[in-house]
N, C-alpha and C. Protein backbone atom coordinates (compact mmCIF):
# COMPACT_ATOMS: atom_id res chain seq x y z
N MET A 1 0.70 -1.20 0.39
CA MET A 1 0.14 0.31 -0.06
C MET A 1 0.63 1.39 -0.32
N SER A 2 0.93 1.81 -1.13
CA SER A 2 1.52 3.34 -0.85
C SER A 2 1.20 4.21 -0.03
N GLN A 3 2.40 5.41 0.41
CA GLN A 3 1.17 6.36 1.42
C GLN A 3 0.97 7.26 0.50
N SER A 4 -0.15 8.17 1.15
CA SER A 4 -0.48 9.78 0.13
C SER A 4 0.42 10.56 -0.05
N PRO A 5 0.60 11.88 -0.86
CA PRO A 5 1.20 12.43 -0.87
C PRO A 5 1.12 13.67 0.62
N ASP A 6 -0.22 13.75 0.58
CA ASP A 6 -0.31 14.47 1.90
C ASP A 6 0.92 13.85 3.53
N TRP A 7 0.60 12.40 3.67
CA TRP A 7 1.33 11.91 4.72
C TRP A 7 2.51 12.49 4.59
N ARG A 8 3.03 11.81 2.73
CA ARG A 8 5.10 12.84 2.38
C ARG A 8 5.21 14.15 2.97
N ASN A 9 4.08 14.64 2.47
CA ASN A 9 4.38 15.70 2.53
C ASN A 9 4.42 16.20 4.07
N ARG A 10 3.82 15.75 5.46
CA ARG A 10 3.72 16.08 6.61
C ARG A 10 4.69 15.60 7.09
N ARG A 11 5.68 14.32 6.39
CA ARG A 11 6.92 13.67 6.75
C ARG A 11 7.62 14.61 6.43
N TRP A 12 8.03 15.30 5.13
CA TRP A 12 9.27 16.38 4.56
C TRP A 12 9.15 16.95 5.25
N ALA A 13 7.57 17.92 5.73
CA ALA A 13 7.98 19.00 7.00
C ALA A 13 8.24 19.61 8.06
N ALA A 14 7.70 17.72 8.97
CA ALA A 14 8.04 17.49 9.88
C ALA A 14 9.79 17.36 9.60
N THR A 15 10.30 16.28 8.67
CA THR A 15 12.20 16.73 9.06
C THR A 15 13.00 17.84 8.80
N HIS A 16 12.60 18.12 7.96
CA HIS A 16 12.53 20.50 7.63
C HIS A 16 12.47 20.55 9.08
N GLN A 17 11.82 20.81 10.03
CA GLN A 17 11.53 21.46 10.96
C GLN A 17 12.58 20.79 12.32
N ARG A 18 12.20 19.71 11.94
CA ARG A 18 13.46 18.72 13.01
C ARG A 18 14.50 19.09 12.67
N ILE A 19 15.27 19.39 11.72
CA ILE A 19 17.07 19.97 11.41
C ILE A 19 16.76 20.58 11.44
N TYR A 20 16.22 22.12 11.08
CA TYR A 20 16.17 23.41 11.90
C TYR A 20 16.36 24.06 13.64
N ASP A 21 15.59 23.04 14.36
CA ASP A 21 15.45 23.32 15.42
C ASP A 21 16.93 22.63 16.17
N ALA A 22 16.90 21.54 15.69
CA ALA A 22 18.74 20.70 16.01
C ALA A 22 19.67 21.82 15.65
N ALA A 23 20.11 23.02 14.10
CA ALA A 23 20.66 23.24 13.59
C ALA A 23 20.92 24.96 14.44
N ILE A 24 19.59 25.29 14.49
CA ILE A 24 19.37 26.41 15.39
C ILE A 24 20.14 26.28 17.08
N ALA A 25 19.68 25.26 17.68
CA ALA A 25 19.95 25.12 19.25
C ALA A 25 21.80 24.45 18.82
N LEU A 26 22.22 24.23 18.56
CA LEU A 26 23.92 23.60 17.95
C LEU A 26 24.00 24.88 17.72
N PHE A 27 24.32 25.99 17.00
CA PHE A 27 24.37 27.53 16.72
C PHE A 27 24.53 28.38 17.73
N GLN A 28 23.55 28.68 18.68
CA GLN A 28 23.09 28.78 19.84
C GLN A 28 23.97 28.52 21.07
N GLN A 29 23.93 27.48 21.00
CA GLN A 29 25.51 26.82 21.62
C GLN A 29 26.81 26.59 21.53
N HIS A 30 27.06 26.22 20.01
CA HIS A 30 28.60 26.67 19.75
C HIS A 30 28.96 27.18 19.14
N GLY A 31 28.49 28.86 18.66
CA GLY A 31 28.01 29.24 16.96
C GLY A 31 28.54 28.20 16.47
N PHE A 32 28.12 29.56 15.07
CA PHE A 32 28.04 29.15 14.37
C PHE A 32 28.98 28.38 13.08
N GLU A 33 30.23 28.96 13.73
CA GLU A 33 30.85 28.26 12.42
C GLU A 33 31.80 26.82 13.65
N SER A 34 31.46 26.69 14.67
CA SER A 34 32.05 25.79 15.62
C SER A 34 31.27 24.29 14.94
N VAL A 35 29.67 24.16 14.48
CA VAL A 35 28.70 23.31 13.76
C VAL A 35 29.42 22.32 12.79
N SER A 36 29.14 21.88 13.00
CA SER A 36 29.28 21.09 10.91
C SER A 36 27.60 20.67 10.42
N VAL A 37 27.68 20.26 9.56
CA VAL A 37 26.66 19.19 9.12
C VAL A 37 26.77 18.17 9.18
N GLY A 38 27.57 17.77 9.61
CA GLY A 38 27.54 15.75 10.17
C GLY A 38 26.71 15.77 12.03
N GLN A 39 27.12 17.15 12.85
CA GLN A 39 26.57 17.12 13.47
C GLN A 39 25.43 17.95 14.02
N ILE A 40 24.59 18.74 12.74
CA ILE A 40 23.17 19.19 12.87
C ILE A 40 22.38 17.25 12.06
N ALA A 41 23.04 16.97 11.37
CA ALA A 41 21.54 15.82 10.75
C ALA A 41 22.21 14.86 12.00
N ARG A 42 23.35 14.08 12.71
CA ARG A 42 22.99 13.98 14.24
C ARG A 42 22.10 13.65 15.48
N GLU A 43 22.47 15.36 15.70
CA GLU A 43 21.55 15.84 16.51
C GLU A 43 20.03 15.26 15.92
N ALA A 44 19.28 15.74 14.14
CA ALA A 44 18.25 16.02 14.19
C ALA A 44 18.40 14.22 14.02
N GLY A 45 18.66 13.63 14.02
CA GLY A 45 18.83 12.19 13.35
C GLY A 45 18.54 12.08 12.40
N VAL A 46 18.85 12.10 10.96
CA VAL A 46 19.00 12.11 9.46
C VAL A 46 20.11 11.78 9.03
N SER A 47 20.47 11.38 7.93
CA SER A 47 21.33 11.33 7.40
C SER A 47 22.15 12.60 7.30
N VAL A 48 22.57 12.96 6.56
CA VAL A 48 23.81 13.72 5.41
C VAL A 48 23.26 14.05 4.67
N PRO A 49 23.46 13.14 3.42
CA PRO A 49 22.26 13.57 2.46
C PRO A 49 20.79 13.85 2.76
N THR A 50 20.05 13.39 3.80
CA THR A 50 19.19 13.83 4.42
C THR A 50 18.81 15.34 4.32
N PHE A 51 20.25 15.83 5.38
CA PHE A 51 20.21 17.07 5.53
C PHE A 51 19.81 17.81 4.12
N TYR A 52 20.85 17.91 3.32
CA TYR A 52 21.17 18.30 1.73
C TYR A 52 20.19 18.24 0.75
N ALA A 53 18.87 17.44 1.22
CA ALA A 53 17.68 17.20 0.43
C ALA A 53 17.10 18.59 0.87
N HIS A 54 17.47 18.54 1.96
CA HIS A 54 16.04 19.90 3.19
C HIS A 54 17.01 20.91 2.75
N TYR A 55 18.16 21.55 3.13
CA TYR A 55 19.20 22.88 2.60
C TYR A 55 20.29 22.98 2.35
N PRO A 56 20.58 24.02 1.38
CA PRO A 56 21.84 23.61 -0.04
C PRO A 56 22.75 23.30 1.13
N SER A 57 22.89 24.22 2.05
CA SER A 57 24.03 24.14 2.76
C SER A 57 23.48 24.54 4.58
N LYS A 58 24.56 25.14 5.23
CA LYS A 58 24.04 25.09 6.57
C LYS A 58 24.08 26.65 6.90
N GLU A 59 23.69 27.14 5.82
CA GLU A 59 23.99 29.06 6.07
C GLU A 59 22.41 29.20 5.64
N HIS A 60 22.02 27.97 4.70
CA HIS A 60 20.86 28.43 3.90
C HIS A 60 19.59 27.94 5.81
N VAL A 61 20.02 27.34 6.80
CA VAL A 61 19.55 27.03 7.85
C VAL A 61 18.87 28.58 8.23
N VAL A 62 19.68 29.85 8.55
CA VAL A 62 19.80 30.71 8.96
C VAL A 62 19.65 31.86 7.97
N MET A 63 20.27 31.59 6.67
CA MET A 63 19.38 32.72 5.94
C MET A 63 18.99 32.07 4.92
N GLN A 64 17.34 32.47 5.31
CA GLN A 64 16.37 32.44 4.40
C GLN A 64 15.48 33.49 4.08
N LEU A 65 14.95 32.94 2.09
CA LEU A 65 14.95 34.18 1.78
C LEU A 65 12.80 33.87 1.56
N PRO A 66 12.34 34.93 1.32
CA PRO A 66 11.31 34.92 1.45
C PRO A 66 10.67 34.76 -0.19
N THR A 67 9.32 33.73 -0.37
CA THR A 67 9.29 33.60 -1.28
C THR A 67 9.30 34.67 -2.61
N ALA A 68 8.72 34.14 -3.81
CA ALA A 68 9.04 35.25 -4.86
C ALA A 68 6.90 35.41 -3.83
N ASP A 69 6.36 34.47 -4.14
CA ASP A 69 5.14 34.40 -4.32
C ASP A 69 4.78 35.55 -2.29
N ASP A 70 5.51 35.00 -1.40
CA ASP A 70 5.10 36.00 -0.62
C ASP A 70 5.56 37.55 -0.91
N LEU A 71 6.63 37.58 -0.85
CA LEU A 71 7.10 38.54 -1.94
C LEU A 71 5.38 39.34 -2.40
N ALA A 72 5.65 39.28 -3.63
CA ALA A 72 4.09 39.21 -4.80
C ALA A 72 2.86 39.91 -4.33
N ALA A 73 2.06 39.05 -2.73
CA ALA A 73 1.80 39.60 -2.69
C ALA A 73 1.72 40.40 -1.23
N LEU A 74 2.56 40.24 -1.09
CA LEU A 74 2.79 41.55 -0.14
C LEU A 74 3.06 43.36 -0.88
N LEU A 75 4.30 43.25 -1.85
CA LEU A 75 3.53 44.26 -2.80
C LEU A 75 2.76 44.92 -3.55
N ALA A 76 1.34 43.86 -3.44
CA ALA A 76 0.19 43.80 -4.63
C ALA A 76 -0.77 44.71 -3.29
N THR A 77 -0.77 44.74 -2.45
CA THR A 77 -0.62 45.55 -1.77
C THR A 77 -0.77 47.14 -1.33
N GLN A 78 0.68 47.53 -2.09
CA GLN A 78 1.18 48.63 -2.14
C GLN A 78 0.55 49.10 -3.84
N PRO A 79 0.43 50.99 -3.94
CA PRO A 79 -0.54 51.38 -5.47
C PRO A 79 0.58 51.41 -6.02
N ALA A 80 1.47 51.00 -6.54
CA ALA A 80 1.83 51.11 -8.46
C ALA A 80 1.87 52.24 -8.53
N ASP A 81 1.31 53.24 -8.46
CA ASP A 81 1.80 54.73 -8.96
C ASP A 81 2.55 55.52 -7.55
N LEU A 82 2.05 54.85 -6.82
CA LEU A 82 3.38 55.67 -5.74
C LEU A 82 5.05 55.05 -6.10
N PRO A 83 5.93 55.83 -5.48
CA PRO A 83 7.05 55.73 -5.76
C PRO A 83 7.85 54.41 -5.46
N VAL A 84 9.04 53.61 -6.02
CA VAL A 84 9.20 52.50 -5.43
C VAL A 84 9.59 52.55 -3.75
N ALA A 85 10.42 53.40 -3.36
CA ALA A 85 10.58 53.73 -2.01
C ALA A 85 9.73 54.08 -0.94
N ASP A 86 8.63 54.00 -1.54
CA ASP A 86 7.32 54.25 -0.75
C ASP A 86 6.44 52.88 -0.04
N ARG A 87 6.66 52.91 -1.61
CA ARG A 87 5.69 50.52 -1.67
C ARG A 87 6.81 50.38 -0.65
N ILE A 88 8.08 50.69 -0.93
CA ILE A 88 9.13 49.50 0.40
C ILE A 88 9.01 49.79 1.76
N ARG A 89 8.87 50.92 1.32
CA ARG A 89 8.79 51.87 3.25
C ARG A 89 7.49 51.00 4.17
N ARG A 90 6.41 51.23 2.55
CA ARG A 90 4.60 51.25 3.61
C ARG A 90 4.62 49.36 3.29
N ALA A 91 5.44 48.62 2.92
CA ALA A 91 5.16 46.97 2.67
C ALA A 91 5.74 46.71 4.10
N ALA A 92 7.49 47.54 4.83
CA ALA A 92 7.97 46.40 5.66
C ALA A 92 6.91 46.15 6.54
N PRO A 93 6.76 47.66 7.29
CA PRO A 93 5.15 47.11 8.30
C PRO A 93 4.41 46.18 8.11
N ALA A 94 3.91 46.37 7.12
CA ALA A 94 2.88 44.80 6.75
C ALA A 94 3.59 44.49 7.27
N TRP A 95 4.83 44.22 6.71
CA TRP A 95 5.10 42.51 6.89
C TRP A 95 5.21 42.14 8.44
N PHE A 96 6.06 42.67 8.99
CA PHE A 96 6.14 42.94 10.53
C PHE A 96 4.49 42.33 11.46
N ALA A 97 3.73 43.62 10.54
CA ALA A 97 2.46 43.07 11.42
C ALA A 97 1.90 41.16 10.93
N GLN A 98 2.10 40.65 10.01
CA GLN A 98 1.51 39.40 9.67
C GLN A 98 2.64 38.01 11.07
N TRP A 99 3.83 38.70 11.47
CA TRP A 99 4.34 37.35 11.84
C TRP A 99 3.56 37.55 13.73
N SER A 100 3.77 36.38 13.54
CA SER A 100 3.38 35.73 15.27
C SER A 100 3.69 36.21 16.93
N GLY A 101 3.68 35.87 17.60
CA GLY A 101 4.82 35.68 18.30
C GLY A 101 6.34 34.67 18.45
N ASP A 102 5.52 33.64 17.80
CA ASP A 102 5.82 32.84 17.85
C ASP A 102 7.31 32.41 16.61
N PHE A 103 6.68 33.30 15.04
CA PHE A 103 7.52 33.65 14.27
C PHE A 103 9.02 34.57 14.61
N ARG A 104 8.10 36.10 15.92
CA ARG A 104 9.12 36.96 15.49
C ARG A 104 10.34 36.52 16.45
N ALA A 105 9.79 35.22 16.95
CA ALA A 105 10.89 34.63 18.67
C ALA A 105 12.04 34.11 17.67
N ALA A 106 11.19 33.23 16.75
CA ALA A 106 12.26 32.41 15.68
C ALA A 106 13.07 32.97 14.52
N GLN A 107 12.77 34.17 14.60
CA GLN A 107 13.59 35.82 13.64
C GLN A 107 14.69 35.52 14.54
N LEU A 108 14.03 36.33 15.34
CA LEU A 108 14.74 36.90 16.52
C LEU A 108 15.90 35.49 16.49
N ALA A 109 16.25 34.34 16.83
CA ALA A 109 16.79 33.73 17.34
C ALA A 109 17.70 33.47 15.90
N ARG A 110 17.45 33.78 14.99
CA ARG A 110 17.90 33.50 13.45
C ARG A 110 18.68 34.40 13.19
N TRP A 111 18.19 35.73 13.58
CA TRP A 111 19.07 36.93 12.89
C TRP A 111 20.12 36.85 14.54
N ARG A 112 20.29 36.42 15.47
CA ARG A 112 21.06 36.92 16.55
C ARG A 112 22.48 36.22 16.04
N ILE A 113 21.99 34.60 14.99
CA ILE A 113 22.90 34.03 14.73
C ILE A 113 23.76 34.25 13.93
N ILE A 114 23.03 35.38 12.97
CA ILE A 114 23.73 36.01 11.49
C ILE A 114 24.69 37.12 12.04
N ALA A 115 23.43 37.67 13.14
CA ALA A 115 24.86 38.88 13.77
C ALA A 115 25.52 38.56 14.79
N SER A 116 26.02 37.99 15.03
CA SER A 116 27.00 37.17 15.82
C SER A 116 27.76 36.08 14.98
N THR A 117 27.47 36.11 14.06
CA THR A 117 28.71 35.55 12.86
C THR A 117 29.14 36.48 11.40
N PRO A 118 30.54 36.50 11.80
CA PRO A 118 31.18 38.10 11.17
C PRO A 118 30.43 37.26 9.02
N SER A 119 30.82 36.05 9.58
CA SER A 119 30.83 35.56 7.85
C SER A 119 29.24 35.61 7.23
N LEU A 120 28.38 35.53 8.26
CA LEU A 120 27.02 35.82 7.56
C LEU A 120 26.54 36.86 7.75
N ARG A 121 27.23 37.59 8.34
CA ARG A 121 26.67 39.39 8.21
C ARG A 121 26.95 39.32 6.67
N THR A 122 28.27 38.88 6.92
CA THR A 122 28.52 39.53 4.72
C THR A 122 27.41 39.08 4.76
N ARG A 123 27.03 37.83 4.23
CA ARG A 123 26.69 36.58 3.85
C ARG A 123 25.00 37.31 3.42
N ALA A 124 24.65 37.85 3.93
CA ALA A 124 23.22 37.92 3.74
C ALA A 124 23.38 39.46 2.95
N ALA A 125 24.15 39.80 2.58
CA ALA A 125 23.84 40.77 1.85
C ALA A 125 23.85 39.80 -0.61
N GLU A 126 24.22 39.03 0.50
CA GLU A 126 23.59 38.45 -1.25
C GLU A 126 22.66 37.70 -0.82
N PHE A 127 22.22 37.33 0.38
CA PHE A 127 20.75 36.80 0.11
C PHE A 127 19.78 38.82 0.06
N GLU A 128 20.57 39.39 0.78
CA GLU A 128 19.52 41.08 0.37
C GLU A 128 19.53 41.27 -1.62
N ARG A 129 20.35 40.60 -2.64
CA ARG A 129 20.41 41.22 -3.34
C ARG A 129 19.52 40.26 -4.08
N ALA A 130 19.73 39.15 -3.93
CA ALA A 130 18.24 38.19 -4.27
C ALA A 130 17.29 38.35 -3.81
N THR A 131 17.32 39.02 -2.93
CA THR A 131 15.53 39.27 -2.90
C THR A 131 15.03 40.60 -3.58
N ALA A 132 16.52 41.37 -3.35
CA ALA A 132 15.74 43.13 -4.12
C ALA A 132 15.73 41.96 -5.72
N GLY A 133 16.02 41.21 -6.02
CA GLY A 133 15.67 40.86 -7.75
C GLY A 133 14.11 40.37 -7.98
N MET A 134 13.85 39.89 -6.07
CA MET A 134 12.65 39.18 -6.09
C MET A 134 11.56 40.74 -5.79
N VAL A 135 11.92 41.40 -5.36
CA VAL A 135 10.57 43.30 -5.00
C VAL A 135 10.86 43.14 -6.91
N ALA A 136 11.84 43.68 -7.05
CA ALA A 136 12.09 44.15 -8.20
C ALA A 136 11.05 43.54 -9.82
N ASP A 137 10.41 42.13 -9.20
CA ASP A 137 9.92 41.70 -10.24
C ASP A 137 8.41 41.10 -9.51
N ALA A 138 8.47 41.40 -8.52
CA ALA A 138 6.99 41.72 -7.50
C ALA A 138 6.73 42.57 -7.95
N LEU A 139 7.71 43.78 -8.36
CA LEU A 139 6.25 45.42 -8.07
C LEU A 139 6.68 45.77 -9.39
N PRO A 140 4.83 46.19 -9.61
CA PRO A 140 5.07 46.39 -11.16
C PRO A 140 4.96 47.89 -10.93
N GLY A 141 5.05 47.92 -12.59
CA GLY A 141 5.83 49.46 -12.64
C GLY A 141 4.07 50.98 -12.97
N LYS A 142 3.98 52.30 -13.09
CA LYS A 142 3.49 52.91 -13.50
C LYS A 142 2.32 51.39 -14.54
N THR A 143 1.63 52.32 -14.72
CA THR A 143 0.29 51.57 -15.84
C THR A 143 1.03 52.25 -16.87
N GLY A 144 1.76 50.48 -17.91
CA GLY A 144 2.42 51.43 -19.29
C GLY A 144 3.74 51.01 -18.46
N THR A 145 4.51 51.47 -17.59
CA THR A 145 5.49 51.53 -17.57
C THR A 145 6.47 49.72 -16.62
N SER A 146 7.64 49.68 -17.01
CA SER A 146 8.35 48.76 -16.12
C SER A 146 9.72 49.50 -15.78
N LEU A 147 10.20 49.22 -14.27
CA LEU A 147 10.66 49.45 -13.53
C LEU A 147 12.05 49.63 -14.41
N GLY A 148 12.74 51.01 -13.67
CA GLY A 148 14.08 51.24 -14.85
C GLY A 148 15.07 50.76 -13.86
N PRO A 149 16.09 50.76 -14.54
CA PRO A 149 17.50 50.98 -13.07
C PRO A 149 17.79 51.44 -11.95
N GLY A 150 17.49 52.87 -12.16
CA GLY A 150 17.19 53.43 -11.07
C GLY A 150 16.40 53.28 -9.73
N ASP A 151 15.01 52.25 -10.40
CA ASP A 151 14.08 51.58 -9.81
C ASP A 151 14.95 50.39 -8.89
N ALA A 152 15.84 49.57 -9.55
CA ALA A 152 16.31 48.25 -9.07
C ALA A 152 17.67 49.19 -8.21
N VAL A 153 18.57 50.31 -7.63
CA VAL A 153 18.74 51.12 -6.92
C VAL A 153 18.26 50.91 -5.56
N VAL A 154 17.49 52.17 -6.27
CA VAL A 154 16.30 52.31 -4.80
C VAL A 154 15.60 51.06 -4.03
N ILE A 155 15.65 50.00 -5.15
CA ILE A 155 15.50 48.41 -3.87
C ILE A 155 16.43 48.01 -3.73
N ASN A 156 17.58 48.68 -4.18
CA ASN A 156 18.42 47.80 -3.27
C ASN A 156 18.91 47.98 -1.89
N ALA A 157 18.54 49.83 -2.57
CA ALA A 157 19.40 50.43 -1.15
C ALA A 157 18.23 50.33 0.01
N TYR A 158 17.27 50.39 -0.39
CA TYR A 158 16.29 50.06 0.68
C TYR A 158 16.06 48.27 1.93
N LEU A 159 16.26 47.78 0.47
CA LEU A 159 16.86 46.36 1.72
C LEU A 159 17.74 46.53 2.18
N SER A 160 18.58 46.91 1.54
CA SER A 160 20.36 46.98 2.98
C SER A 160 19.68 47.86 3.97
N ALA A 161 19.09 48.82 3.81
CA ALA A 161 18.25 49.77 5.07
C ALA A 161 17.64 48.93 6.40
N LEU A 162 16.81 47.80 5.61
CA LEU A 162 15.71 47.25 6.42
C LEU A 162 16.72 45.74 6.89
N THR A 163 17.62 45.52 5.91
CA THR A 163 18.72 44.22 6.62
C THR A 163 19.51 45.01 7.59
N ALA A 164 19.86 46.17 7.47
CA ALA A 164 21.25 47.16 8.40
C ALA A 164 19.87 46.97 10.23
N GLY A 165 18.54 47.00 9.96
CA GLY A 165 17.44 47.55 11.10
C GLY A 165 17.22 46.04 11.44
N VAL A 166 17.22 45.23 10.55
CA VAL A 166 17.01 43.70 11.05
C VAL A 166 18.39 43.68 12.38
N LEU A 167 19.40 43.69 11.86
CA LEU A 167 20.95 43.39 12.43
C LEU A 167 20.40 43.91 13.47
N ALA A 168 19.89 45.71 13.67
CA ALA A 168 20.55 46.48 14.98
C ALA A 168 19.94 45.19 16.02
N TRP A 169 18.43 45.15 15.84
CA TRP A 169 17.46 44.03 16.14
C TRP A 169 17.91 43.34 16.82
N ALA A 170 19.08 42.44 16.48
CA ALA A 170 19.62 41.54 16.37
C ALA A 170 20.30 41.49 17.46
N ASP A 171 21.01 42.49 17.49
CA ASP A 171 22.27 42.58 18.68
C ASP A 171 21.66 43.38 19.38
N SER A 172 20.70 44.32 19.42
CA SER A 172 19.84 44.73 21.27
C SER A 172 19.16 43.69 21.94
N ASN A 173 19.19 42.56 20.55
CA ASN A 173 18.72 41.19 21.95
C ASN A 173 17.21 41.28 21.77
N GLY A 174 16.12 41.81 20.79
CA GLY A 174 15.42 41.91 20.62
C GLY A 174 14.69 43.46 21.53
N GLU A 175 15.43 43.39 22.13
CA GLU A 175 15.10 44.94 23.11
C GLU A 175 14.81 45.88 22.70
N ALA A 176 15.54 46.60 21.79
CA ALA A 176 14.82 47.63 20.79
C ALA A 176 13.86 47.33 19.87
N GLU A 177 12.78 48.24 19.54
CA GLU A 177 10.99 47.81 18.87
C GLU A 177 12.05 47.48 17.54
N LEU A 178 11.77 46.70 16.25
CA LEU A 178 12.49 45.84 15.03
C LEU A 178 11.87 47.40 14.37
N GLU A 179 10.00 47.39 14.30
CA GLU A 179 9.97 48.69 13.34
C GLU A 179 10.62 49.91 13.79
N GLN A 180 10.97 50.12 14.50
CA GLN A 180 11.77 51.49 14.86
C GLN A 180 13.31 51.51 14.47
N LEU A 181 13.50 50.87 14.43
CA LEU A 181 14.93 50.84 13.94
C LEU A 181 14.43 49.95 12.36
N VAL A 182 13.88 50.15 11.45
CA VAL A 182 13.73 49.72 10.38
C VAL A 182 13.36 51.17 9.86
N GLU A 183 12.63 52.00 10.91
CA GLU A 183 12.11 53.14 9.89
C GLU A 183 13.42 53.97 9.86
N GLU A 184 14.13 54.04 11.55
CA GLU A 184 15.51 55.09 11.31
C GLU A 184 16.44 54.18 10.25
N ALA A 185 16.42 53.03 9.86
CA ALA A 185 17.34 53.34 8.71
C ALA A 185 16.63 53.21 7.32
N PHE A 186 15.73 53.62 7.01
CA PHE A 186 14.74 54.40 6.08
C PHE A 186 14.96 55.35 5.99
N ASP A 187 14.23 56.26 6.69
CA ASP A 187 15.15 57.48 7.10
C ASP A 187 15.84 57.98 6.93
N ALA A 188 17.15 56.89 7.22
CA ALA A 188 18.92 57.84 7.14
C ALA A 188 19.20 57.52 5.58
N LEU A 189 18.73 56.33 5.51
CA LEU A 189 18.11 56.53 3.92
C LEU A 189 17.70 57.92 3.03
N GLN A 190 16.96 57.49 3.28
CA GLN A 190 15.66 58.91 2.52
C GLN A 190 17.04 60.39 2.88
N ARG A 191 17.10 60.91 4.36
CA ARG A 191 18.68 62.22 4.39
C ARG A 191 19.17 61.77 3.79
N HIS A 192 20.29 60.88 2.50
CA HIS A 192 20.92 60.81 2.63
C HIS A 192 21.19 60.97 1.43
């Protein structure tokens, strides 16, 4: 008797979460650089190939990109006639408002690991650029136009400011308000 696709999906999701939980716990305990994929797999009760079936690298456990669909849905709520910067500024607090308490705590844990690991702070810029590409794809231009090169610069700058705000939040161990830090980073960008 074969297993149903729903059962396989639930099993895959449970394994994915188990790997994530084991990795985050190990990173918090020993530091990101000191933990190997083999240790994560062992702690999660999976093989190393199973780890790689779920995550391309240990960096991808903590450096997670939003999906293109999630970004498109979030940015679709913003009027296309607003400048790109304004749409991003308005979308950020809407995104944070969607976070449950548990999700916010998980984000803080991930970003604290990123903030405390120099190689991950640097790697965040790569993920930021990938996200900027998805934002550019998701943002429609004004009626009858497409986004131009200047818009790409604005998107990258605002995502960099967003990352700076999130890193400041992580550096404060969540004691500072995330939304305020991101707003301050956006304000600094707009002033200069």
